[in-house]
mmCIF file of C-alpha atoms and ligand atoms in Angstrom:
data_model
loop_
_atom_site.group_PDB
_atom_site.id
_atom_site.type_symbol
_atom_site.label_atom_id
_atom_site.label_comp_id
_atom_site.label_asym_id
_atom_site.label_seq_id
_atom_site.Cartn_x
_atom_site.Cartn_y
_atom_site.Cartn_z
ATOM 1 C CA MET A 84 110.965 114.536 85.048
ATOM 2 C CA SER A 85 107.378 115.523 84.363
ATOM 3 C CA ARG A 86 106.172 112.257 85.928
ATOM 4 C CA ARG A 87 108.089 113.082 89.096
ATOM 5 C CA ARG A 88 106.446 116.482 89.233
ATOM 6 C CA VAL A 89 103.028 114.979 89.102
ATOM 7 C CA VAL A 90 103.806 112.719 91.896
ATOM 8 C CA LEU A 91 105.094 115.468 94.143
ATOM 9 C CA ALA A 92 102.102 117.661 93.259
ATOM 10 C CA SER A 93 99.720 114.977 94.488
ATOM 11 C CA VAL A 94 101.886 114.501 97.481
ATOM 12 C CA GLU A 95 101.969 118.115 98.471
ATOM 13 C CA ALA A 96 98.126 118.241 98.282
ATOM 14 C CA GLY A 97 97.813 115.453 100.823
ATOM 15 C CA ALA A 98 99.404 114.059 103.912
ATOM 16 C CA LEU A 99 102.689 112.335 103.265
ATOM 17 C CA LEU A 100 103.681 109.295 105.015
ATOM 18 C CA VAL A 101 107.194 107.987 104.501
ATOM 19 C CA VAL A 102 108.139 104.475 105.469
ATOM 20 C CA VAL A 103 111.965 103.532 105.505
ATOM 21 C CA ALA A 104 111.958 99.831 105.837
ATOM 22 C CA PHE A 105 114.599 97.362 106.863
ATOM 23 C CA LEU A 106 117.297 99.874 107.308
ATOM 24 C CA LEU A 107 120.143 100.294 109.689
ATOM 25 C CA CYS A 108 119.678 99.646 113.395
ATOM 26 C CA LEU A 109 119.081 102.698 115.429
ATOM 27 C CA CYS A 110 120.155 101.435 118.732
ATOM 28 C CA VAL A 111 117.329 102.841 120.791
ATOM 29 C CA PRO A 112 114.312 100.717 122.279
ATOM 30 C CA PRO A 113 111.170 100.762 120.134
ATOM 31 C CA VAL A 114 108.846 103.587 120.733
ATOM 32 C CA ARG A 115 105.158 102.878 120.907
ATOM 33 C CA ALA A 116 103.935 105.393 118.234
ATOM 34 C CA THR A 117 100.587 106.520 119.432
ATOM 35 C CA PRO A 118 99.648 109.862 117.955
ATOM 36 C CA ALA A 119 99.820 111.402 121.354
ATOM 37 C CA GLY A 120 103.442 110.658 121.947
ATOM 38 C CA ALA A 121 104.520 110.799 118.162
ATOM 39 C CA GLY A 122 104.074 114.452 117.619
ATOM 40 C CA VAL A 123 106.990 116.416 116.030
ATOM 41 C CA THR A 124 106.901 120.019 116.989
ATOM 42 C CA GLU A 125 110.308 121.378 116.165
ATOM 43 C CA PHE A 126 113.303 120.858 113.876
ATOM 44 C CA PRO A 127 116.939 122.046 114.355
ATOM 45 C CA GLY A 128 117.256 125.251 112.498
ATOM 46 C CA PHE A 129 113.686 125.836 111.887
ATOM 47 C CA HIS A 130 112.198 128.579 113.946
ATOM 48 C CA GLY A 131 108.479 129.088 114.532
ATOM 49 C CA GLU A 132 105.477 126.983 114.288
ATOM 50 C CA LEU A 133 105.183 124.097 111.687
ATOM 51 C CA PRO A 134 102.623 124.750 109.057
ATOM 52 C CA SER A 135 100.900 121.512 109.917
ATOM 53 C CA LYS A 136 101.009 118.613 112.241
ATOM 54 C CA HIS A 137 103.899 116.288 111.968
ATOM 55 C CA TYR A 138 104.290 112.736 113.499
ATOM 56 C CA ALA A 139 107.021 110.158 113.677
ATOM 57 C CA GLY A 140 107.477 106.785 115.131
ATOM 58 C CA TYR A 141 107.650 103.063 114.624
ATOM 59 C CA ILE A 142 105.129 100.369 113.817
ATOM 60 C CA THR A 143 106.197 96.792 114.684
ATOM 61 C CA VAL A 144 105.540 94.158 112.141
ATOM 62 C CA GLY A 145 106.363 90.457 111.961
ATOM 63 C CA HIS A 146 105.787 88.327 115.079
ATOM 64 C CA GLU A 147 107.483 87.552 118.279
ATOM 65 C CA GLN A 148 111.146 86.880 118.146
ATOM 66 C CA GLN A 149 111.077 88.238 114.633
ATOM 67 C CA ASN A 150 109.932 91.746 115.149
ATOM 68 C CA ARG A 151 110.727 94.311 112.584
ATOM 69 C CA HIS A 152 110.296 97.960 113.474
ATOM 70 C CA LEU A 153 109.307 100.105 110.540
ATOM 71 C CA TYR A 154 109.917 103.790 110.869
ATOM 72 C CA TYR A 155 107.607 106.337 109.471
ATOM 73 C CA TYR A 156 107.266 110.085 109.331
ATOM 74 C CA LEU A 157 103.882 111.763 108.703
ATOM 75 C CA ALA A 158 103.351 115.271 107.568
ATOM 76 C CA THR A 159 99.743 116.095 107.538
ATOM 77 C CA SER A 160 98.266 118.221 104.763
ATOM 78 C CA GLU A 161 98.566 121.991 105.144
ATOM 79 C CA ARG A 162 95.191 122.364 103.515
ATOM 80 C CA ASN A 163 92.464 120.173 104.869
ATOM 81 C CA PRO A 164 93.913 117.133 106.776
ATOM 82 C CA THR A 165 90.554 115.581 107.455
ATOM 83 C CA LEU A 166 89.545 115.291 103.765
ATOM 84 C CA ASP A 167 92.900 115.291 101.755
ATOM 85 C CA PRO A 168 94.353 112.168 100.497
ATOM 86 C CA VAL A 169 96.886 110.222 102.543
ATOM 87 C CA VAL A 170 99.847 109.106 100.460
ATOM 88 C CA ILE A 171 102.340 106.428 101.626
ATOM 89 C CA TRP A 172 105.781 106.979 99.960
ATOM 90 C CA ILE A 173 107.701 103.880 99.844
ATOM 91 C CA ASN A 174 111.497 104.214 99.226
ATOM 92 C CA GLY A 175 113.117 102.733 96.227
ATOM 93 C CA GLY A 176 116.375 100.875 95.834
ATOM 94 C CA PRO A 177 120.032 101.833 95.268
ATOM 95 C CA ALA A 178 119.214 103.669 92.005
ATOM 96 C CA CYS A 179 116.856 106.145 93.851
ATOM 97 C CA SER A 180 118.116 109.199 95.541
ATOM 98 C CA GLY A 181 116.805 110.004 99.032
ATOM 99 C CA PHE A 182 117.117 107.455 101.936
ATOM 100 C CA SER A 183 117.895 104.591 99.497
ATOM 101 C CA ALA A 184 118.802 101.044 100.105
ATOM 102 C CA PHE A 185 115.231 99.749 100.605
ATOM 103 C CA HIS A 186 116.063 96.451 99.027
ATOM 104 C CA HIS A 187 119.522 96.069 100.226
ATOM 105 C CA SER A 188 120.006 93.875 103.324
ATOM 106 C CA ILE A 189 121.337 96.832 105.450
ATOM 107 C CA GLY A 190 121.359 100.407 104.509
ATOM 108 C CA ALA A 191 120.859 103.849 106.156
ATOM 109 C CA GLY A 192 117.890 105.000 108.003
ATOM 110 C CA TYR A 193 115.901 104.314 111.156
ATOM 111 C CA SER A 194 114.034 100.951 110.574
ATOM 112 C CA TYR A 195 115.548 97.908 112.172
ATOM 113 C CA ALA A 196 115.073 94.259 112.793
ATOM 114 C CA GLU A 197 115.608 92.450 115.998
ATOM 115 C CA ASN A 198 116.732 89.408 114.219
ATOM 116 C CA GLU A 199 119.893 89.621 112.072
ATOM 117 C CA ASP A 200 118.329 87.183 109.487
ATOM 118 C CA ASP A 201 115.473 89.630 108.984
ATOM 119 C CA TYR A 202 117.752 92.111 107.185
ATOM 120 C CA ILE A 203 117.832 89.497 104.369
ATOM 121 C CA THR A 204 114.383 89.688 102.836
ATOM 122 C CA ASN A 205 112.606 89.299 99.578
ATOM 123 C CA ASP A 206 109.861 91.344 97.742
ATOM 124 C CA THR A 207 107.119 88.921 98.863
ATOM 125 C CA ASN A 208 108.095 89.399 102.523
ATOM 126 C CA ARG A 209 108.425 93.193 101.974
ATOM 127 C CA VAL A 210 104.767 93.448 100.800
ATOM 128 C CA VAL A 211 103.518 91.308 103.577
ATOM 129 C CA ASP A 212 105.287 93.666 105.990
ATOM 130 C CA LEU A 213 104.004 96.825 104.385
ATOM 131 C CA TYR A 214 100.430 95.570 104.491
ATOM 132 C CA ASP A 215 100.955 94.691 108.119
ATOM 133 C CA PHE A 216 102.417 98.109 108.741
ATOM 134 C CA LEU A 217 99.521 99.872 106.981
ATOM 135 C CA SER A 218 96.763 97.980 109.007
ATOM 136 C CA LYS A 219 98.625 98.749 112.327
ATOM 137 C CA TRP A 220 99.242 102.357 111.233
ATOM 138 C CA PHE A 221 95.616 102.905 110.433
ATOM 139 C CA ALA A 222 94.597 101.360 113.761
ATOM 140 C CA GLU A 223 96.697 103.971 115.513
ATOM 141 C CA TYR A 224 95.756 106.813 113.280
ATOM 142 C CA THR A 225 92.043 106.115 113.018
ATOM 143 C CA GLU A 226 91.414 109.604 112.061
ATOM 144 C CA PHE A 227 92.866 108.950 108.498
ATOM 145 C CA GLN A 228 91.023 105.803 107.858
ATOM 146 C CA SER A 229 88.288 107.577 105.754
ATOM 147 C CA ASN A 230 90.692 109.808 103.729
ATOM 148 C CA PRO A 231 91.382 108.678 100.163
ATOM 149 C CA PHE A 232 94.540 106.549 100.284
ATOM 150 C CA TYR A 233 97.387 106.245 97.713
ATOM 151 C CA VAL A 234 100.480 104.341 97.452
ATOM 152 C CA ALA A 235 103.563 105.943 95.715
ATOM 153 C CA GLY A 236 107.240 105.316 95.177
ATOM 154 C CA CYS A 237 110.168 105.616 92.703
ATOM 155 C CA SER A 238 112.771 103.388 91.277
ATOM 156 C CA TYR A 239 112.725 99.907 92.872
ATOM 157 C CA SER A 240 109.411 100.584 94.438
ATOM 158 C CA GLY A 241 108.061 99.950 90.928
ATOM 159 C CA VAL A 242 108.428 96.295 91.978
ATOM 160 C CA LEU A 243 106.723 96.644 95.294
ATOM 161 C CA VAL A 244 104.065 99.299 94.902
ATOM 162 C CA PRO A 245 101.765 97.427 92.422
ATOM 163 C CA VAL A 246 101.970 94.269 94.453
ATOM 164 C CA LEU A 247 101.157 96.209 97.646
ATOM 165 C CA ALA A 248 98.126 97.744 95.831
ATOM 166 C CA GLN A 249 96.906 94.240 94.760
ATOM 167 C CA GLU A 250 97.436 93.100 98.446
ATOM 168 C CA ILE A 251 95.375 95.889 99.710
ATOM 169 C CA LEU A 252 92.527 95.302 97.199
ATOM 170 C CA GLN A 253 92.442 91.529 98.047
ATOM 171 C CA ARG A 254 92.406 92.160 101.821
ATOM 172 C CA ASN A 255 89.635 94.751 101.426
ATOM 173 C CA GLU A 256 87.525 91.914 99.845
ATOM 174 C CA GLU A 257 87.827 89.744 102.924
ATOM 175 C CA SER A 258 84.806 90.184 105.118
ATOM 176 C CA TYR A 259 86.750 90.556 108.333
ATOM 177 C CA GLY A 260 89.538 93.023 109.076
ATOM 178 C CA MET A 261 90.348 96.504 108.097
ATOM 179 C CA LYS A 262 89.122 98.328 104.861
ATOM 180 C CA ILE A 263 91.728 100.692 103.486
ATOM 181 C CA ASN A 264 90.220 103.502 101.382
ATOM 182 C CA PHE A 265 92.444 102.699 98.507
ATOM 183 C CA LYS A 266 92.234 104.921 95.484
ATOM 184 C CA GLY A 267 95.309 104.204 93.412
ATOM 185 C CA TYR A 268 99.068 104.233 93.152
ATOM 186 C CA SER A 269 101.754 106.381 91.557
ATOM 187 C CA LEU A 270 105.257 105.478 90.439
ATOM 188 C CA CYS A 271 108.122 107.556 89.109
ATOM 189 C CA ASN A 272 111.111 106.120 87.164
ATOM 190 C CA PRO A 273 109.982 102.623 88.172
ATOM 191 C CA ALA A 274 111.680 99.389 87.769
ATOM 192 C CA VAL A 275 108.994 97.310 86.030
ATOM 193 C CA ASP A 276 110.591 95.249 83.312
ATOM 194 C CA VAL A 277 114.137 94.311 83.190
ATOM 195 C CA ASP A 278 114.082 93.346 79.487
ATOM 196 C CA ILE A 279 112.344 96.384 78.216
ATOM 197 C CA GLU A 280 114.401 98.650 80.412
ATOM 198 C CA ASN A 281 117.853 97.239 79.543
ATOM 199 C CA ASN A 282 117.041 97.139 75.844
ATOM 200 C CA ALA A 283 116.076 100.823 75.972
ATOM 201 C CA HIS A 284 119.517 101.943 76.932
ATOM 202 C CA VAL A 285 120.775 101.938 73.355
ATOM 203 C CA PRO A 286 118.075 103.888 71.542
ATOM 204 C CA TYR A 287 117.975 106.201 74.535
ATOM 205 C CA ALA A 288 121.673 106.981 74.534
ATOM 206 C CA PHE A 289 121.602 107.455 70.845
ATOM 207 C CA ARG A 290 118.692 110.040 71.108
ATOM 208 C CA MET A 291 120.636 111.834 73.879
ATOM 209 C CA GLY A 292 123.697 112.127 71.544
ATOM 210 C CA LEU A 293 125.840 109.950 73.641
ATOM 211 C CA ILE A 294 126.857 107.594 70.863
ATOM 212 C CA SER A 295 127.704 108.010 67.164
ATOM 213 C CA ASP A 296 125.403 107.364 64.236
ATOM 214 C CA GLU A 297 127.793 104.765 62.942
ATOM 215 C CA LEU A 298 127.894 102.755 66.316
ATOM 216 C CA PHE A 299 124.054 103.032 66.509
ATOM 217 C CA GLN A 300 123.537 101.820 62.984
ATOM 218 C CA SER A 301 125.850 98.946 63.584
ATOM 219 C CA LEU A 302 124.154 98.004 66.844
ATOM 220 C CA VAL A 303 120.758 97.993 65.081
ATOM 221 C CA THR A 304 122.128 95.773 62.402
ATOM 222 C CA THR A 305 123.903 93.246 64.648
ATOM 223 C CA CYS A 306 121.669 93.143 67.663
ATOM 224 C CA ASN A 307 118.144 93.078 66.119
ATOM 225 C CA GLY A 308 116.572 94.997 68.864
ATOM 226 C CA LYS A 309 117.989 92.745 71.623
ATOM 227 C CA TYR A 310 120.886 94.596 73.165
ATOM 228 C CA TRP A 311 121.596 93.759 76.736
ATOM 229 C CA ASN A 312 121.865 89.987 76.557
ATOM 230 C CA SER A 313 122.330 89.166 72.954
ATOM 231 C CA SER A 314 124.039 85.783 72.213
ATOM 232 C CA SER A 315 125.467 87.291 68.882
ATOM 233 C CA PRO A 316 129.183 87.807 69.176
ATOM 234 C CA SER A 317 129.005 90.787 66.799
ATOM 235 C CA CYS A 318 126.387 92.512 68.875
ATOM 236 C CA GLN A 319 128.306 91.793 71.941
ATOM 237 C CA GLY A 320 131.333 93.407 70.483
ATOM 238 C CA ASN A 321 129.369 96.502 69.569
ATOM 239 C CA MET A 322 127.828 96.633 73.094
ATOM 240 C CA GLU A 323 131.433 96.613 74.592
ATOM 241 C CA GLN A 324 132.076 99.665 72.392
ATOM 242 C CA PHE A 325 128.628 101.130 73.255
ATOM 243 C CA TYR A 326 129.448 101.024 77.048
ATOM 244 C CA MET A 327 132.785 102.586 76.534
ATOM 245 C CA ASP A 328 131.534 105.373 74.440
ATOM 246 C CA GLN A 329 128.591 106.031 76.690
ATOM 247 C CA GLU A 330 130.847 106.190 79.617
ATOM 248 C CA GLN A 331 133.254 108.672 77.988
ATOM 249 C CA ALA A 332 130.277 110.847 76.765
ATOM 250 C CA LEU A 333 128.840 110.961 80.228
ATOM 251 C CA GLN A 334 132.244 111.801 81.773
ATOM 252 C CA LYS A 335 132.394 114.794 79.403
ATOM 253 C CA LEU A 336 128.965 115.799 80.296
ATOM 254 C CA PHE A 337 129.677 115.868 83.914
ATOM 255 C CA ASP A 338 133.164 117.418 83.522
ATOM 256 C CA PRO A 339 132.796 120.914 82.164
ATOM 257 C CA LYS A 340 136.568 121.213 81.803
ATOM 258 C CA LEU A 341 136.784 118.578 79.228
ATOM 259 C CA GLY A 342 134.250 120.496 76.973
ATOM 260 C CA ARG A 343 131.471 119.011 75.018
ATOM 261 C CA GLU A 344 132.975 119.396 71.410
ATOM 262 C CA LYS A 345 133.263 115.650 70.969
ATOM 263 C CA LEU A 346 129.691 114.811 71.794
ATOM 264 C CA HIS A 347 127.639 113.613 68.839
ATOM 265 C CA ALA A 348 124.904 116.188 69.067
ATOM 266 C CA LYS A 349 121.863 114.794 67.380
ATOM 267 C CA GLN A 350 118.239 115.313 66.644
ATOM 268 C CA VAL A 351 115.590 112.655 67.393
HETATM 269 C C1 NAG B 613 110.596 84.895 100.362
HETATM 270 O O1 NAG B 613 111.107 84.286 101.632
HETATM 271 C C2 NAG B 613 110.296 83.447 102.234
HETATM 272 C C3 NAG B 613 110.982 82.935 103.611
HETATM 273 O O2 NAG B 613 111.046 84.109 104.414
HETATM 274 C C4 NAG B 613 110.023 82.153 101.419
HETATM 275 O O3 NAG B 613 109.051 81.353 101.990
HETATM 276 C C5 NAG B 613 109.489 82.609 100.021
HETATM 277 O O4 NAG B 613 109.382 81.462 99.190
HETATM 278 C C6 NAG B 613 110.509 83.718 99.377
HETATM 279 N N1 NAG B 613 109.782 84.130 98.178
HETATM 280 C C7 NAG B 613 110.450 84.282 96.956
HETATM 281 C C8 NAG B 613 109.731 84.803 95.895
HETATM 282 O O5 NAG B 613 111.751 84.012 96.921
HETATM 283 C C1 NAG B 614 117.430 87.976 77.493
HETATM 284 O O1 NAG B 614 116.615 88.176 78.685
HETATM 285 C C2 NAG B 614 115.231 87.887 78.384
HETATM 286 C C3 NAG B 614 114.461 88.329 79.606
HETATM 287 O O2 NAG B 614 115.006 87.997 80.786
HETATM 288 C C4 NAG B 614 114.985 86.394 78.006
HETATM 289 O O3 NAG B 614 113.613 86.128 77.738
HETATM 290 C C5 NAG B 614 115.961 86.026 76.834
HETATM 291 O O4 NAG B 614 115.850 84.623 76.623
HETATM 292 C C6 NAG B 614 117.348 86.376 77.015
HETATM 293 N N1 NAG B 614 118.128 86.246 75.985
HETATM 294 C C7 NAG B 614 119.261 85.540 75.924
HETATM 295 C C8 NAG B 614 120.044 85.473 74.699
HETATM 296 O O5 NAG B 614 119.818 85.211 77.072
#
């Protein structure tokens, strides 16, 4: 939770650029997103002037016959847009709230591909597209080229953001082409290591009071720290129990009518 707050604070301090990539087809022709035509001046239900300049549009990446149109939304800083950092926020996967479905073949949102096959992609291609997006975006929004630049994201973006950061640094070292004023990246609740994350479920559920002392001790003894894909039958049996107990405890937590009397309240 606190990590998320840090991210949002840095975002509030700067311009925020949201990219929703590879999402459902919005059946309108692509709009050339020059800043002049890209201004957003009003929202339904919001009266009065916006506190800073907003822009939205598409950047086309890929190449002929395989064009992909990435939608972005830019809210400039309410403080000092000429000096404040620019943050690109990259949406995560299905576990992340918000626009979601970044790494699903088709989801909800405004980005779309001209070629059906392009909805099936992989992380390597996504990073290539994101870099392509950035270089073209900065070519249209030249006024932001000198601002400090950050990449940020949650959840599944933990897979993409560090690789994009590396791509930016490598491209910056090439003598030709654009230099992005890259300063760092920020992740919240990121997917980084499937083994560490999956093995953390058991101790985490125990600390949250979702499973009993007895089951936890038994898991510790039978699984030897490797919970999620253990080959030991006694560990696997305990893990089946673990998933059932955890599910029940969560149902009680989210259904106030059932009460919480059966939860195993616990100190760390
Ligand atoms: C990603 O897809 C491309 C083809 O579009 C392929 O060349 C590449 O090997 C794939 N990368 C991975 C890691 O699967
Ligand atoms: C569990 O997954 C990890 C990481 O993917 C792997 O190194 C390990 O060999 C796996 N263990 C078993 C028993 O499959």
